[in-house]
Coordinates of N, CA and C in Angstrom, one line a residue:
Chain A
X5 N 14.7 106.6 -3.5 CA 15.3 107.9 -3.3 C 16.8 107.8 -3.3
X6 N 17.3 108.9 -3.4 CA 19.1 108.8 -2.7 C 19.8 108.2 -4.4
X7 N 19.1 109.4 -5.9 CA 19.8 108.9 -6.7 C 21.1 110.0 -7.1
X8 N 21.8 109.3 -7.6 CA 22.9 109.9 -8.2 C 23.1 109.7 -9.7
X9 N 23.1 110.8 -10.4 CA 23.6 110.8 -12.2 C 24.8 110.8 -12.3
X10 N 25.5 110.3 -13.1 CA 26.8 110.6 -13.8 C 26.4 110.6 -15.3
X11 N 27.4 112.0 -15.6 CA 27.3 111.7 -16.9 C 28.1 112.2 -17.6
X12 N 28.9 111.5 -18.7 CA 28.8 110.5 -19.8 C 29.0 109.1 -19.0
X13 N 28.5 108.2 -19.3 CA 28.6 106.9 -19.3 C 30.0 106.3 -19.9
X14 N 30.3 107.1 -20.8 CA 31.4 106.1 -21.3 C 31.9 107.8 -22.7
X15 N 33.3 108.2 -22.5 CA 33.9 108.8 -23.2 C 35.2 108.7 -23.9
X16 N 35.4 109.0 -25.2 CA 36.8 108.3 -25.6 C 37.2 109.7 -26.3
X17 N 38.7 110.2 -26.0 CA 38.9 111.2 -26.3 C 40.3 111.4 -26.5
X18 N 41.1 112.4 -27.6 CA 42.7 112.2 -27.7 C 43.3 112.5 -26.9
X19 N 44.2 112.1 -26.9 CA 45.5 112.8 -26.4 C 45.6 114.2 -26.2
X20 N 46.2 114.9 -24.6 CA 46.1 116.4 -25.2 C 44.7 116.6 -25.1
X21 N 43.2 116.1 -25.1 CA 42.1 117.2 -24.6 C 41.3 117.0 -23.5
X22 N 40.5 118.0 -22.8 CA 40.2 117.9 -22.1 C 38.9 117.4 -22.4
X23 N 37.9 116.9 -21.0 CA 37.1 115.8 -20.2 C 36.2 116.6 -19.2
X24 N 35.0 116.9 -19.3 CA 34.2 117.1 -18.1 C 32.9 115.8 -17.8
X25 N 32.9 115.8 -16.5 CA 32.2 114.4 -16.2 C 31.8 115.5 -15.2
X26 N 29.9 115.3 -15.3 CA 28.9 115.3 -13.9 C 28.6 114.5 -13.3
X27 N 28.2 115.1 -12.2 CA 27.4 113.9 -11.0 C 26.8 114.8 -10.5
X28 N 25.5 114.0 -10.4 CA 24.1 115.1 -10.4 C 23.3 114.5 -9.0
X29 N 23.1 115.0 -7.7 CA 22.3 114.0 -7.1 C 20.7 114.7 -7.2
X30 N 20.0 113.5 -7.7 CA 18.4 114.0 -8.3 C 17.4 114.2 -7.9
X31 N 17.5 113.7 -6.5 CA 16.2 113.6 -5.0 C 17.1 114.2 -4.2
X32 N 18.6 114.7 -3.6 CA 18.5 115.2 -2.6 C 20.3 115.9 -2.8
X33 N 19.9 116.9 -1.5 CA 20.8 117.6 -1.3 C 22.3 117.2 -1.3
X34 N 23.4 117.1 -2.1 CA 24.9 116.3 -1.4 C 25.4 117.7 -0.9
X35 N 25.9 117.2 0.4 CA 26.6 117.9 1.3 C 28.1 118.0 0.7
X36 N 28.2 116.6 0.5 CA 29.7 116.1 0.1 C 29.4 115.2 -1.0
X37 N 30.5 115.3 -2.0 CA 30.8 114.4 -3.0 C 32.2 113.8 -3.0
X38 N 32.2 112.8 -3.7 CA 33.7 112.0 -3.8 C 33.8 111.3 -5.1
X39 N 35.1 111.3 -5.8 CA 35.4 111.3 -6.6 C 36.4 110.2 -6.8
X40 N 36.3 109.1 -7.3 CA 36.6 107.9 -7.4 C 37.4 107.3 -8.7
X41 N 38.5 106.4 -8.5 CA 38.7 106.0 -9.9 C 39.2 104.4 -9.8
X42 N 39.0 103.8 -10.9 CA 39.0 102.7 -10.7 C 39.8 101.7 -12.1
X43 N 41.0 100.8 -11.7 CA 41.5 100.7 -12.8 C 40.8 99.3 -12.9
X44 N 41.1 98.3 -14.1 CA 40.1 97.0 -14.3 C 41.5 95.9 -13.0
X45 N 40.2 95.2 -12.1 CA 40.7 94.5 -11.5 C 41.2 94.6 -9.8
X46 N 41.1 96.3 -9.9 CA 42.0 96.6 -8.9 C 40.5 97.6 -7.6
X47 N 40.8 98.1 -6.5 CA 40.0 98.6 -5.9 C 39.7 100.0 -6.2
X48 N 38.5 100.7 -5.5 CA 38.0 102.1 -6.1 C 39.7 102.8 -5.6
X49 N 40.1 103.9 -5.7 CA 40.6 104.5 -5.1 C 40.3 106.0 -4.8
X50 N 39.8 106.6 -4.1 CA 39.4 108.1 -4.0 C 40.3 108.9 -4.3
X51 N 40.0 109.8 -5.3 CA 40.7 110.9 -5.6 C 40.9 112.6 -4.8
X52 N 39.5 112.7 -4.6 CA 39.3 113.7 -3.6 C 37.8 113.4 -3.1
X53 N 37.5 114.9 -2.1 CA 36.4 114.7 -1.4 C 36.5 116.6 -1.7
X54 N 35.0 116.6 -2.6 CA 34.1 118.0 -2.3 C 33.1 118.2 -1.3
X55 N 32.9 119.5 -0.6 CA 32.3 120.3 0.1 C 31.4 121.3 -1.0
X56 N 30.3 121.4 -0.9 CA 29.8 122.4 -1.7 C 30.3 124.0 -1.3
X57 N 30.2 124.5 -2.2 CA 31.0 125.6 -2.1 C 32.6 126.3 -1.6
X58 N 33.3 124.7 -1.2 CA 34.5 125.3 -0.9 C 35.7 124.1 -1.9
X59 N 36.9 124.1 -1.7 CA 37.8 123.9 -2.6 C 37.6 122.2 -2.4
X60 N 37.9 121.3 -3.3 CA 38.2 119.7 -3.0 C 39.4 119.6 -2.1
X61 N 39.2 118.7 -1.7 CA 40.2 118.1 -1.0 C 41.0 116.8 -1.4
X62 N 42.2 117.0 -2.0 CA 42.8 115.7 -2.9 C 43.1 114.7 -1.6
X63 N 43.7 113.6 -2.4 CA 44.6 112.7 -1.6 C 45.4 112.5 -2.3
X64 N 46.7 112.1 -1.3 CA 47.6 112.2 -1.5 C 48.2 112.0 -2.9
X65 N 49.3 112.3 -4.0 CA 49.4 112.0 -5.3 C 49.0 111.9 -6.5
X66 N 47.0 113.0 -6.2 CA 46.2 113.3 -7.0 C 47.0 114.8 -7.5
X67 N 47.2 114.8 -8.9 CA 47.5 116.1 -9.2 C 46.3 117.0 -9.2
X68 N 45.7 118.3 -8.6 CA 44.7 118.8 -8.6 C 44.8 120.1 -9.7
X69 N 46.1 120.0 -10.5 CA 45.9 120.9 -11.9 C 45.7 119.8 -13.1
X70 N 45.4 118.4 -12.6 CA 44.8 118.0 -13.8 C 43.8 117.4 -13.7
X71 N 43.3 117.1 -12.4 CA 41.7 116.6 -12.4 C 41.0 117.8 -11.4
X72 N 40.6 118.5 -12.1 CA 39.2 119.7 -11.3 C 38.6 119.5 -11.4
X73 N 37.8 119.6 -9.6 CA 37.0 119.5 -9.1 C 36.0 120.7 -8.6
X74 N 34.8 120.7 -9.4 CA 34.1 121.8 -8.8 C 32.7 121.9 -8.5
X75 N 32.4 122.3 -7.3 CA 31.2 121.2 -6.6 C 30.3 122.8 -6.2
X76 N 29.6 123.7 -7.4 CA 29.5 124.8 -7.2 C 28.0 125.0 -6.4
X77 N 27.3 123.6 -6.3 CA 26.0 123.7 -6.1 C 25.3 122.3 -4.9
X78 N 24.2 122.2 -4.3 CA 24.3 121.1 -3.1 C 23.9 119.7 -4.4
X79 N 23.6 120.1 -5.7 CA 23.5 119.1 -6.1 C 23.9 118.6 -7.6
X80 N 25.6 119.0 -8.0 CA 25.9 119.3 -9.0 C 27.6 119.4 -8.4
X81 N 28.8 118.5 -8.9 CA 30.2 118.7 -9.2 C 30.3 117.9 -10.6
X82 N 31.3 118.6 -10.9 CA 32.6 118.0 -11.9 C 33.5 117.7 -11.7
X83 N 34.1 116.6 -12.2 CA 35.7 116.6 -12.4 C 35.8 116.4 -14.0
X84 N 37.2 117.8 -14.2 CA 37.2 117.9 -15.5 C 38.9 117.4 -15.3
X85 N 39.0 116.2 -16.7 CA 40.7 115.4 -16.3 C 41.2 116.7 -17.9
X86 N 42.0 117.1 -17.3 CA 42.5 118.3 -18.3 C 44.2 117.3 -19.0
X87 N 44.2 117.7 -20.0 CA 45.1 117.6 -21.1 C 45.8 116.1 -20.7
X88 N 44.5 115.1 -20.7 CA 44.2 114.0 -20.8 C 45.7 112.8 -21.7
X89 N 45.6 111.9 -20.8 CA 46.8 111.0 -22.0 C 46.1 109.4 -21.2
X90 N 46.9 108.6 -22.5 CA 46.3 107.5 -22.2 C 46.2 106.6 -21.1
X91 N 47.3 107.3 -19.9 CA 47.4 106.7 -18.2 C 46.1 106.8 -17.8
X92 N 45.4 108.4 -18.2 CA 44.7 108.8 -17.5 C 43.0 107.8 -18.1
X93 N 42.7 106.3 -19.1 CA 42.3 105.7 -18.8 C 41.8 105.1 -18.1
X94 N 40.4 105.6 -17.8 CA 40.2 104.0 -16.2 C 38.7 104.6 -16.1
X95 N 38.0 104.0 -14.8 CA 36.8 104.3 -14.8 C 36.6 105.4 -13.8
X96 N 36.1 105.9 -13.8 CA 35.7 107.4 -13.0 C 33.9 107.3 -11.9
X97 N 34.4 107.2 -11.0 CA 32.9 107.0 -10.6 C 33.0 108.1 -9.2
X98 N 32.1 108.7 -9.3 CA 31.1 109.7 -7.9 C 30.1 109.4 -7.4
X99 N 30.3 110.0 -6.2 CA 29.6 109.2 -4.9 C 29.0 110.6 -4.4
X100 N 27.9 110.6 -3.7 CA 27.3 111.4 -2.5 C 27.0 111.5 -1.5
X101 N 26.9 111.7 -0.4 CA 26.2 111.5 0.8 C 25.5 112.9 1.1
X102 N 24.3 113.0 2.2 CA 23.6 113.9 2.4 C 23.5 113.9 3.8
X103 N 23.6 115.0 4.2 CA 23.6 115.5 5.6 C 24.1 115.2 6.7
X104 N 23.2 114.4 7.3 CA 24.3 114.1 8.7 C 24.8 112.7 8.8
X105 N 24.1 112.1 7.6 CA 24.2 110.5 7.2 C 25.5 110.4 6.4
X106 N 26.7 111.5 6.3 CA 28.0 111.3 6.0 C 28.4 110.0 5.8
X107 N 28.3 108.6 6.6 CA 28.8 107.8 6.2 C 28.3 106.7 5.0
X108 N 27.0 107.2 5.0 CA 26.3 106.9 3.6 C 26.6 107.1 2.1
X109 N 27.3 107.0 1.2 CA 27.7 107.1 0.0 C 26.5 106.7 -1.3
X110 N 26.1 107.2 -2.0 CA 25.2 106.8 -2.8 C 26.1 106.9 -4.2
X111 N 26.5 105.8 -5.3 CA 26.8 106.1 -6.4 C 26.4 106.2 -7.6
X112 N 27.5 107.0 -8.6 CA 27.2 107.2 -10.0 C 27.3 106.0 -10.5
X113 N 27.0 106.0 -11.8 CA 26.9 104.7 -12.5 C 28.7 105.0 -13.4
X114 N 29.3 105.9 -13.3 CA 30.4 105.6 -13.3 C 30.8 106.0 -15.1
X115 N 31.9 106.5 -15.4 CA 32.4 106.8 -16.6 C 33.5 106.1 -16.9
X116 N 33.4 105.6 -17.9 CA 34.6 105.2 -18.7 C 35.4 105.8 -20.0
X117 N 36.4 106.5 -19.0 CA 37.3 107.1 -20.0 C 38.1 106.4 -20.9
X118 N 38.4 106.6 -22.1 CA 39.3 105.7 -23.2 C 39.8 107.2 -23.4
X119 N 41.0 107.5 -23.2 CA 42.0 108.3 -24.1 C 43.4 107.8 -25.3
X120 N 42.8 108.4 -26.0 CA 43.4 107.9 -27.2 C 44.9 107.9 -27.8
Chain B
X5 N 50.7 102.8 5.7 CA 49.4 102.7 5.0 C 47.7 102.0 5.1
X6 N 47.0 102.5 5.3 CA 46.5 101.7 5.8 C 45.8 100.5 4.7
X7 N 45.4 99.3 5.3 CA 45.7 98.2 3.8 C 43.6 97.3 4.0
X8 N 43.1 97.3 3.4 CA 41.9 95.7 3.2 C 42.2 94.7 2.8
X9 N 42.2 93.9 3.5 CA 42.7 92.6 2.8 C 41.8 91.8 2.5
X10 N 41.0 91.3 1.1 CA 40.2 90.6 0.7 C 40.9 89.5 -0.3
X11 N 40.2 87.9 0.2 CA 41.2 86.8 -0.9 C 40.0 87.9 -2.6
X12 N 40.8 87.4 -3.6 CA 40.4 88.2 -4.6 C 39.3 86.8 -5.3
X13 N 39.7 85.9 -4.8 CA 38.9 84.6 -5.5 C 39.3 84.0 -7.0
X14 N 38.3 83.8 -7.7 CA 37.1 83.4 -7.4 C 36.3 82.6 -6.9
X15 N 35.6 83.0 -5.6 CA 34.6 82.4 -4.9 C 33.4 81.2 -5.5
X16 N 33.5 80.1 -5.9 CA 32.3 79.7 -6.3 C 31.6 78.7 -5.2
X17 N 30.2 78.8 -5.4 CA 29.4 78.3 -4.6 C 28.1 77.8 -5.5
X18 N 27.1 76.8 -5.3 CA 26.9 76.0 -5.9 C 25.4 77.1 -5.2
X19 N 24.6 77.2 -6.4 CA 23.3 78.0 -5.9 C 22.2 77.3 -4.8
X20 N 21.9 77.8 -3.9 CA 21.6 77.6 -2.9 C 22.4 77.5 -1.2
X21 N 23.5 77.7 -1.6 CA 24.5 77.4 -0.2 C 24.9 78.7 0.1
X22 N 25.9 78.7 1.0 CA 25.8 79.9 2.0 C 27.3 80.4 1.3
X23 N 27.4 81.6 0.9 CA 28.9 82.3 0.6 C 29.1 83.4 2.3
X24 N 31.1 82.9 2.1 CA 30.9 83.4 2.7 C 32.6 84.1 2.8
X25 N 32.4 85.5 2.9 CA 33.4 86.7 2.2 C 34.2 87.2 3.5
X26 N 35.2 87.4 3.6 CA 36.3 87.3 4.3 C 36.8 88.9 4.0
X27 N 37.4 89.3 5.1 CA 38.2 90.9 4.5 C 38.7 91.0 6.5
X28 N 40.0 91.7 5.9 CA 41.1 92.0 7.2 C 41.4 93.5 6.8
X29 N 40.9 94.3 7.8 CA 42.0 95.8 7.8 C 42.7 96.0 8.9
X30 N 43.5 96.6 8.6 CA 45.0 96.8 9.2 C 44.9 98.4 10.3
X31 N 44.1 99.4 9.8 CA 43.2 100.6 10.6 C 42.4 100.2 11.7
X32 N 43.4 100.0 13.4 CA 43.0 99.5 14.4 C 42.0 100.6 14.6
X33 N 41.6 101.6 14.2 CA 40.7 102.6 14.6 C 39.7 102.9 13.9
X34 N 39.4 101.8 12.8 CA 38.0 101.8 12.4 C 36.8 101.5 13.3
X35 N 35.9 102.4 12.8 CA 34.7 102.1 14.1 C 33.5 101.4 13.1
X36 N 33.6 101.9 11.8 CA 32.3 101.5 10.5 C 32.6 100.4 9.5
X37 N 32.2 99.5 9.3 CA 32.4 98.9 7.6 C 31.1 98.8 7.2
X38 N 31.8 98.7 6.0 CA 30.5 98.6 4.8 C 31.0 97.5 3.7
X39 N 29.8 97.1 3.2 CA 30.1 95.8 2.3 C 28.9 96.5 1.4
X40 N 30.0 96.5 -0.2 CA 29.2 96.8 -1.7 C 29.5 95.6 -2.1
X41 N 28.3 96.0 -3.2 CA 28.5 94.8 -4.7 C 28.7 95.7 -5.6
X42 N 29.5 94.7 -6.4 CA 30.0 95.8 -7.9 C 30.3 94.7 -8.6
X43 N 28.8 94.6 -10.1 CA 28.8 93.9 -11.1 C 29.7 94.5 -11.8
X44 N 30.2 93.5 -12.9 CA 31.4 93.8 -13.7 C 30.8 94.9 -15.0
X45 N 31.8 96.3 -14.8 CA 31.5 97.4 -15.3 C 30.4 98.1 -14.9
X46 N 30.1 97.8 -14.0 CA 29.1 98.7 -13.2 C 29.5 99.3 -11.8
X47 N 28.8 100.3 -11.3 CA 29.4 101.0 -10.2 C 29.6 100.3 -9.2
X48 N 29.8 100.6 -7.5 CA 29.4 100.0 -6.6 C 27.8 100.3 -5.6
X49 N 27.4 99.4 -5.4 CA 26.2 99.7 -4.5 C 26.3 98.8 -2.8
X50 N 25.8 99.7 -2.2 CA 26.0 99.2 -0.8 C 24.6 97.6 -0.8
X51 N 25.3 97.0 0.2 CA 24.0 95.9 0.4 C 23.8 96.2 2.0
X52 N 25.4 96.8 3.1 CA 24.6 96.6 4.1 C 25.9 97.5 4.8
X53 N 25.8 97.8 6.4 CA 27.0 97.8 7.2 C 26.6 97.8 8.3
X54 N 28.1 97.8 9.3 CA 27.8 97.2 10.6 C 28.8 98.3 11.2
X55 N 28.7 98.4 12.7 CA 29.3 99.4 13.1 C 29.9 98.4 14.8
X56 N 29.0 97.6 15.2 CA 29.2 97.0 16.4 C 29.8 95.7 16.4
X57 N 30.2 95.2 17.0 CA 30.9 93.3 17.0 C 29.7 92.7 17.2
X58 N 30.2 91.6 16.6 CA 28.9 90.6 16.5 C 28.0 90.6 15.3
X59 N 27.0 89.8 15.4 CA 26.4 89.9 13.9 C 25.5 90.9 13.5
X60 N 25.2 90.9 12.5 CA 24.0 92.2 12.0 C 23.3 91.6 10.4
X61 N 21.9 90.9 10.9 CA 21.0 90.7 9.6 C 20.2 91.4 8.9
X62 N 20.2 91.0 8.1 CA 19.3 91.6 6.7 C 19.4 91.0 5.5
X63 N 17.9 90.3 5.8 CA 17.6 88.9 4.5 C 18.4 88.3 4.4
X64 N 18.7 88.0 3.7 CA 19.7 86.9 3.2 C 21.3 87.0 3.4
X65 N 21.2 88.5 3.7 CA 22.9 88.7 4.2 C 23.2 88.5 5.7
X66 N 24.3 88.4 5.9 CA 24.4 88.5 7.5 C 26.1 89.2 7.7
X67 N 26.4 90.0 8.7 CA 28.0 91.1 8.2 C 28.2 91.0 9.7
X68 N 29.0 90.2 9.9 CA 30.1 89.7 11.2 C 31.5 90.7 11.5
X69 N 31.3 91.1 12.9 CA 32.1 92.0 12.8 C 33.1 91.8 14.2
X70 N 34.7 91.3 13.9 CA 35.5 91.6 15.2 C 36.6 92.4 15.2
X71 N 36.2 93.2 16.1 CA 36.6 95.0 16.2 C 38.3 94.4 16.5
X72 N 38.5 93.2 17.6 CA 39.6 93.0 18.3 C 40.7 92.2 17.3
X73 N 39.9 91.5 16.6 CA 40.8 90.7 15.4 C 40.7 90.8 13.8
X74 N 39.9 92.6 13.6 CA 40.1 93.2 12.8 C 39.7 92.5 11.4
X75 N 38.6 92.0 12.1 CA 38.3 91.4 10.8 C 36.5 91.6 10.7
X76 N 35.9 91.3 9.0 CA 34.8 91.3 9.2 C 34.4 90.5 7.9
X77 N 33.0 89.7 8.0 CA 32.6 88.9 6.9 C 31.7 89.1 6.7
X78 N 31.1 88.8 5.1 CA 29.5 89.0 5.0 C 29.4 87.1 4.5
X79 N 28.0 87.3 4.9 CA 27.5 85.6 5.0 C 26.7 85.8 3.8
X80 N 26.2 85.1 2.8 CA 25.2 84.8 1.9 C 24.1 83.8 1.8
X81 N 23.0 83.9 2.3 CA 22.3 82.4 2.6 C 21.5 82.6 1.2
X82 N 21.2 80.9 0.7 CA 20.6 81.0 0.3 C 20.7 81.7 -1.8
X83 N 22.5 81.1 -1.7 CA 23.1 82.1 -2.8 C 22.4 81.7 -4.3
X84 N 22.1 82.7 -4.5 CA 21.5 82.9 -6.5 C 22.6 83.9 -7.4
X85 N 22.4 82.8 -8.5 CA 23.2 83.4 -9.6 C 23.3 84.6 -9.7
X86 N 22.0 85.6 -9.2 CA 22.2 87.0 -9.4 C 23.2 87.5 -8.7
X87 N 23.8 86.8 -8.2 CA 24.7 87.4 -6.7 C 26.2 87.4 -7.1
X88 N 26.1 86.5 -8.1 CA 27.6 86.7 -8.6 C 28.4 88.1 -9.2
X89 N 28.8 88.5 -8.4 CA 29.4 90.0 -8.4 C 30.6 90.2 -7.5
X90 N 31.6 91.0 -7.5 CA 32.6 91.5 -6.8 C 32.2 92.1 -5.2
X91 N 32.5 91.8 -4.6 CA 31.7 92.2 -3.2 C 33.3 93.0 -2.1
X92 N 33.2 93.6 -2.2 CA 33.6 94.7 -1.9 C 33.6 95.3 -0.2
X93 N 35.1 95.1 0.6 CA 34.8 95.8 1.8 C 35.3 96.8 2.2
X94 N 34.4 97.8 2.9 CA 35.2 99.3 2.6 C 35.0 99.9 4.6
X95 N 35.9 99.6 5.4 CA 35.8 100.3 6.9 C 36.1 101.8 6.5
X96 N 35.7 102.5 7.0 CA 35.9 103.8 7.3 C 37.4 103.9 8.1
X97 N 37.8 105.4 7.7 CA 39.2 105.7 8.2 C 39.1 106.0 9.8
X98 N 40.0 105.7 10.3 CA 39.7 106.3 12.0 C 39.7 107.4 11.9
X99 N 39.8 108.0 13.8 CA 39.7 109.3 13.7 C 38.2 110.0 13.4
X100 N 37.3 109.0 12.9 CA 35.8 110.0 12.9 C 35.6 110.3 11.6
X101 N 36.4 109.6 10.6 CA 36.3 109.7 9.1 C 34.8 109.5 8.6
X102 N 34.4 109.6 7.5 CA 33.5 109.1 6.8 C 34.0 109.0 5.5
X103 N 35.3 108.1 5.0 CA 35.8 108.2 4.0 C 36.3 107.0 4.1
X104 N 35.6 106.2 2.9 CA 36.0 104.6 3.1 C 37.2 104.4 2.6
X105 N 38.1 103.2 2.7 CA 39.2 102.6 2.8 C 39.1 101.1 1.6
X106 N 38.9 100.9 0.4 CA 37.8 99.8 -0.4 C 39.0 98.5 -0.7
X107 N 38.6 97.5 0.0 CA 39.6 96.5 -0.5 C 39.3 96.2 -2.3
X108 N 40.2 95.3 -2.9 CA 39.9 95.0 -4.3 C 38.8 93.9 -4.4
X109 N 38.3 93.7 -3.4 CA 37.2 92.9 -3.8 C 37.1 91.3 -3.3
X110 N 36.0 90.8 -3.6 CA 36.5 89.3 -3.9 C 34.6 88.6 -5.0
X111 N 35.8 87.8 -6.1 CA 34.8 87.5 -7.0 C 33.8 86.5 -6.6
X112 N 32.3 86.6 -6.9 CA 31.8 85.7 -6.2 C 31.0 85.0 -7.6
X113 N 31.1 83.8 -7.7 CA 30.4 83.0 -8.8 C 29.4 82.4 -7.9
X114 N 28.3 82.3 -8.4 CA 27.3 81.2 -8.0 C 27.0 80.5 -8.8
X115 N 27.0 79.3 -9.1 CA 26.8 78.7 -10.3 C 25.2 77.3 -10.2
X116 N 24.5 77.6 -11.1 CA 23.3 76.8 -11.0 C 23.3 75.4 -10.7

């Protein structure tokens, strides 16, 4: 149990366009989701943290008019990286937890952006 | 800021011996850690966590934890090549967080 989808696996896209990435959890409810990014070598770093139904919550020096987050359903967000450049390269991974087991995180298998 | 401190390695250990993974945070108000593995290009997955001082088993792992000297380790007995992967420690934020904190890792080779 306790699976999580992401998806695409791996996306390569120009300069200037936008990027939508799911994360699906497939046996159970996410309460919360979190949204991850990861450059080669270095640690995950969380970008934000959704709530179903209410707004993400960034951290600190996440611009949230270019990575949207929308978590409309208990088992279903996006982050869409809008008018994408090649900084915004790296791996993208989402996490879940369900219920009261918050400290539990289950992950995606993670996307690899290449912008061109 | 709050900081994990993991040596980054690479860790090698000769298959069958005990690995054994080191990580310091600096967040006197952590109450949770958790220790992932994360094969190269692959996501992270949990192997275990501990919340109390003192040790805490499961199989082959074992996750050592001192709340007072802010440190915590996972033990490997019994290490196989499959194990060679980035192992990863992530305490939770104080305050009642459930939002981990992830050091960069530390590489672990096992070699036959």
């Amino acid at each position: 149990g306790a699976v999580v989808s992401q998806h695409p696996s791996w996306v390569i896209c120009k300069s200037g366009t936008s990027v939508k990435i799911e994360c699906r959890s497939l046996d159970f409810q996410a309460t919360t989701m979190f949204w991850y990014r990861q450059f080669p070598k270095q640690s995950l770093m969380l970008m934000a943290t959704s709530n179903e139904g209410s707004k993400a919550t960034y951290e600190q020096g996440v611009e949230k008019d270019k990575f949207l987050i929308n978590h409309a359903s208990l088992t279903l967000s996006t982050l869409t990286v809008t008018s994408a450049h090649p900084e915004d390269s790296s791996f993208y991974i989402c996490s879940a937890s369900q219920g009261a087991a918050k400290n539990i995180q289950y992950f995606g298998a993670g996307t690899r952006l290449s912008v061109l | 800021q709050k900081e994990v401190e993991q040596n980054s390695g690479p860790l090698s250990v000769p298959e069958g011996a005990i690995a054994s993974l080191n990580c310091t945070y600096s967040d006197r108000g952590s109450q949770s850690f958790f220790w992932y593995r994360q094969y190269s290009g692959k996501s992270p997955e949990l192997i275990m966590f501990i919340y109390s001082n003192g040790d805490k088993e499961d199989g082959r792992f074992t996750a050592q934890l001192n709340k007072a000297s802010q440190y915590v380790s996972l033990l490997i007995r019994d290490s196989q090549p499959s194990d060679s992967a980035t192992y990863l420690c992530a305490p939770l934020r104080s305050g009642g967080s459930y939002i981990p904190t992830f050091g960069r890792g530390t590489s672990l080779i096992v070699h036959p």
